[in-house]
Amino acid sequence: MDDVKLLKILEKDPRISTKDLADILDETENNILEVKNRLERNKVICGYHTVINWDKTNCDRVQAIIEVSAKTERDKGYDEVAMRIARFPEVKSLYLMSGKNEFMVLIDGKTMREIADFVGQKLAPLEGVMSTVTCFVLKQYKIEGVVIDEEHFEDQRQIVTP
């Protein structure tokens, strides 16, 4: 079985049934389960996530993208600094980036103050962190390939006839 085909299908729809996967990939359900289990054990599949439009809930939630400038450590590069940052439960995602800053950190909080306190009291003082730039997410239009509010993106062009 082609693992990449399976992964691409699961990436688009992690809730797809084993039976449907078997039909699409022309495999047995047992083979699908074995491959999925192997990919999970080997940390190729690291989790299954749901895309949620939090604006349509009563949940107080603020998201921030934090750019972090860091200095490398001898014989360790950026890995040690990254592991210090990743240990915080507030950190949702962490990326080593090319460009002006070394890291991009995504976090969620209940308020802007909560995020500001995290940056000022936990992230900025970390050994290896040189500076931070915090950007608050004001509105989400698309998350993980899913357009959040489809009706606002419907084609509004008028038909032109000769």
Short mmCIF file of C-alpha atoms in Angstrom, two decimals:
data_model
loop_
_atom_site.label_atom_id
_atom_site.label_comp_id
_atom_site.label_asym_id
_atom_site.label_seq_id
_atom_site.Cartn_x
_atom_site.Cartn_y
_atom_site.Cartn_z
CA MET A 1 0.00 0.00 0.00
CA ASP A 2 1.14 3.53 -0.75
CA ASP A 3 1.51 5.21 2.66
CA VAL A 4 1.51 8.68 1.09
CA LYS A 5 -1.90 8.13 -0.53
CA LEU A 6 -3.30 7.01 2.82
CA LEU A 7 -1.76 10.02 4.59
CA LYS A 8 -3.17 12.48 2.04
CA ILE A 9 -6.67 11.07 2.48
CA LEU A 10 -6.41 11.16 6.28
CA GLU A 11 -5.05 14.70 6.17
CA LYS A 12 -8.19 15.86 4.35
CA ASP A 13 -10.61 13.76 6.42
CA PRO A 14 -9.27 12.10 9.59
CA ARG A 15 -12.76 10.77 10.38
CA ILE A 16 -13.02 8.68 7.22
CA SER A 17 -13.97 5.11 8.03
CA THR A 18 -11.59 2.21 7.63
CA LYS A 19 -14.06 0.63 5.24
CA ASP A 20 -14.06 3.72 2.99
CA LEU A 21 -10.26 3.88 3.11
CA ALA A 22 -10.09 0.21 2.10
CA ASP A 23 -12.45 0.85 -0.83
CA ILE A 24 -10.55 3.93 -2.03
CA LEU A 25 -7.12 2.31 -1.74
CA ASP A 26 -8.27 -1.15 -2.90
CA GLU A 27 -6.94 -2.75 0.30
CA THR A 28 -8.37 -4.85 3.11
CA GLU A 29 -9.64 -3.16 6.26
CA ASN A 30 -7.09 -5.14 8.30
CA ASN A 31 -4.25 -3.90 6.12
CA ILE A 32 -5.48 -0.30 6.52
CA LEU A 33 -5.58 -0.70 10.31
CA GLU A 34 -2.10 -2.24 10.39
CA VAL A 35 -0.60 0.57 8.30
CA LYS A 36 -2.38 3.28 10.33
CA ASN A 37 -1.15 1.73 13.58
CA ARG A 38 2.42 1.53 12.23
CA LEU A 39 2.31 5.16 11.10
CA GLU A 40 1.02 6.21 14.53
CA ARG A 41 3.68 4.18 16.37
CA ASN A 42 6.43 5.68 14.18
CA LYS A 43 5.08 9.20 14.82
CA VAL A 44 4.33 9.80 11.14
CA ILE A 45 0.71 10.34 12.18
CA CYS A 46 1.06 12.53 15.27
CA GLY A 47 -2.58 13.29 16.01
CA TYR A 48 -6.03 13.95 14.63
CA HIS A 49 -7.48 17.46 14.84
CA THR A 50 -10.79 19.19 14.38
CA VAL A 51 -11.05 22.64 12.77
CA ILE A 52 -13.37 24.80 14.89
CA ASN A 53 -14.77 28.26 14.21
CA TRP A 54 -14.45 29.59 17.76
CA ASP A 55 -16.13 32.86 16.76
CA LYS A 56 -19.44 30.96 16.64
CA THR A 57 -19.13 29.78 20.25
CA ASN A 58 -19.48 31.51 23.62
CA CYS A 59 -15.87 30.66 24.42
CA ASP A 60 -13.48 33.52 25.21
CA ARG A 61 -10.42 32.85 23.11
CA VAL A 62 -7.56 34.90 21.75
CA GLN A 63 -4.87 33.59 19.44
CA ALA A 64 -1.42 35.04 18.96
CA ILE A 65 1.50 34.47 16.65
CA ILE A 66 4.78 35.29 18.34
CA GLU A 67 8.00 35.75 16.41
CA VAL A 68 11.00 34.86 18.54
CA SER A 69 14.57 35.87 17.87
CA ALA A 70 17.00 33.45 19.50
CA LYS A 71 20.70 32.73 19.66
CA THR A 72 22.10 29.32 18.91
CA GLU A 73 23.90 27.26 21.51
CA ARG A 74 27.23 25.63 20.82
CA ASP A 75 26.86 22.05 19.54
CA LYS A 76 23.05 22.23 19.86
CA GLY A 77 21.90 24.85 17.34
CA TYR A 78 18.37 26.02 18.02
CA ASP A 79 17.10 22.69 19.35
CA GLU A 80 17.66 23.45 23.05
CA VAL A 81 15.88 26.80 22.85
CA ALA A 82 13.05 25.18 20.88
CA MET A 83 12.61 22.46 23.52
CA ARG A 84 12.44 25.07 26.30
CA ILE A 85 9.72 26.93 24.40
CA ALA A 86 7.82 23.75 23.44
CA ARG A 87 7.52 22.62 27.09
CA PHE A 88 5.04 25.39 27.89
CA PRO A 89 1.46 24.08 27.76
CA GLU A 90 0.34 27.42 26.28
CA VAL A 91 2.37 26.73 23.12
CA LYS A 92 0.09 25.22 20.49
CA SER A 93 2.64 25.09 17.64
CA LEU A 94 6.31 25.96 17.27
CA TYR A 95 8.28 26.34 14.04
CA LEU A 96 11.90 27.09 13.18
CA MET A 97 11.72 29.64 10.38
CA SER A 98 13.88 31.29 7.79
CA GLY A 99 13.78 35.07 7.66
CA LYS A 100 14.11 37.82 10.25
CA ASN A 101 13.30 35.71 13.34
CA GLU A 102 14.20 32.15 14.17
CA PHE A 103 10.93 30.85 15.64
CA MET A 104 7.20 31.28 15.16
CA VAL A 105 5.11 30.34 18.19
CA LEU A 106 1.32 29.94 18.07
CA ILE A 107 -0.57 30.20 21.35
CA ASP A 108 -4.15 30.48 22.57
CA GLY A 109 -5.34 32.34 25.64
CA LYS A 110 -8.54 33.63 27.21
CA THR A 111 -7.51 37.28 26.97
CA MET A 112 -4.83 39.47 25.43
CA ARG A 113 -3.55 40.09 28.97
CA GLU A 114 -3.07 36.35 29.51
CA ILE A 115 -0.99 36.12 26.33
CA ALA A 116 0.97 39.26 27.24
CA ASP A 117 1.73 37.78 30.67
CA PHE A 118 2.92 34.54 29.05
CA VAL A 119 5.25 36.45 26.72
CA GLY A 120 6.56 38.80 29.40
CA GLN A 121 6.89 36.36 32.29
CA LYS A 122 7.66 33.02 30.64
CA LEU A 123 8.79 33.31 27.02
CA ALA A 124 10.93 36.46 26.87
CA PRO A 125 13.03 35.64 29.97
CA LEU A 126 14.00 32.18 28.65
CA GLU A 127 17.70 31.53 28.16
CA GLY A 128 18.48 31.89 24.46
CA VAL A 129 15.52 34.14 23.65
CA MET A 130 16.76 37.51 22.40
CA SER A 131 13.48 39.27 21.53
CA THR A 132 9.82 38.67 20.73
CA VAL A 133 7.17 40.26 18.50
CA THR A 134 3.55 39.40 19.32
CA CYS A 135 0.77 39.59 16.71
CA PHE A 136 -2.82 38.97 17.78
CA VAL A 137 -5.15 37.16 15.39
CA LEU A 138 -8.11 39.44 14.71
CA LYS A 139 -10.14 37.23 12.38
CA GLN A 140 -9.70 33.82 10.81
CA TYR A 141 -10.73 33.20 7.22
CA LYS A 142 -9.14 29.82 6.53
CA ILE A 143 -7.68 27.21 8.89
CA GLU A 144 -5.81 24.10 7.74
CA GLY A 145 -7.32 24.38 4.26
CA VAL A 146 -10.88 24.92 5.49
CA VAL A 147 -12.66 28.21 4.69
CA ILE A 148 -14.37 29.21 7.93
CA ASP A 149 -17.32 31.31 6.76
CA GLU A 150 -18.25 30.03 3.30
CA GLU A 151 -21.25 32.34 2.75
CA HIS A 152 -19.00 35.41 2.81
CA PHE A 153 -16.88 33.91 0.03
CA GLU A 154 -19.63 32.94 -2.40
CA ASP A 155 -19.18 34.29 -5.90
CA GLN A 156 -20.87 37.72 -5.96
CA ARG A 157 -20.01 38.61 -9.55
CA GLN A 158 -22.88 39.57 -11.82
CA ILE A 159 -23.47 37.79 -15.08
CA VAL A 160 -22.65 40.00 -18.03
CA THR A 161 -24.50 39.33 -21.26
CA PRO A 162 -23.84 40.96 -24.64
#
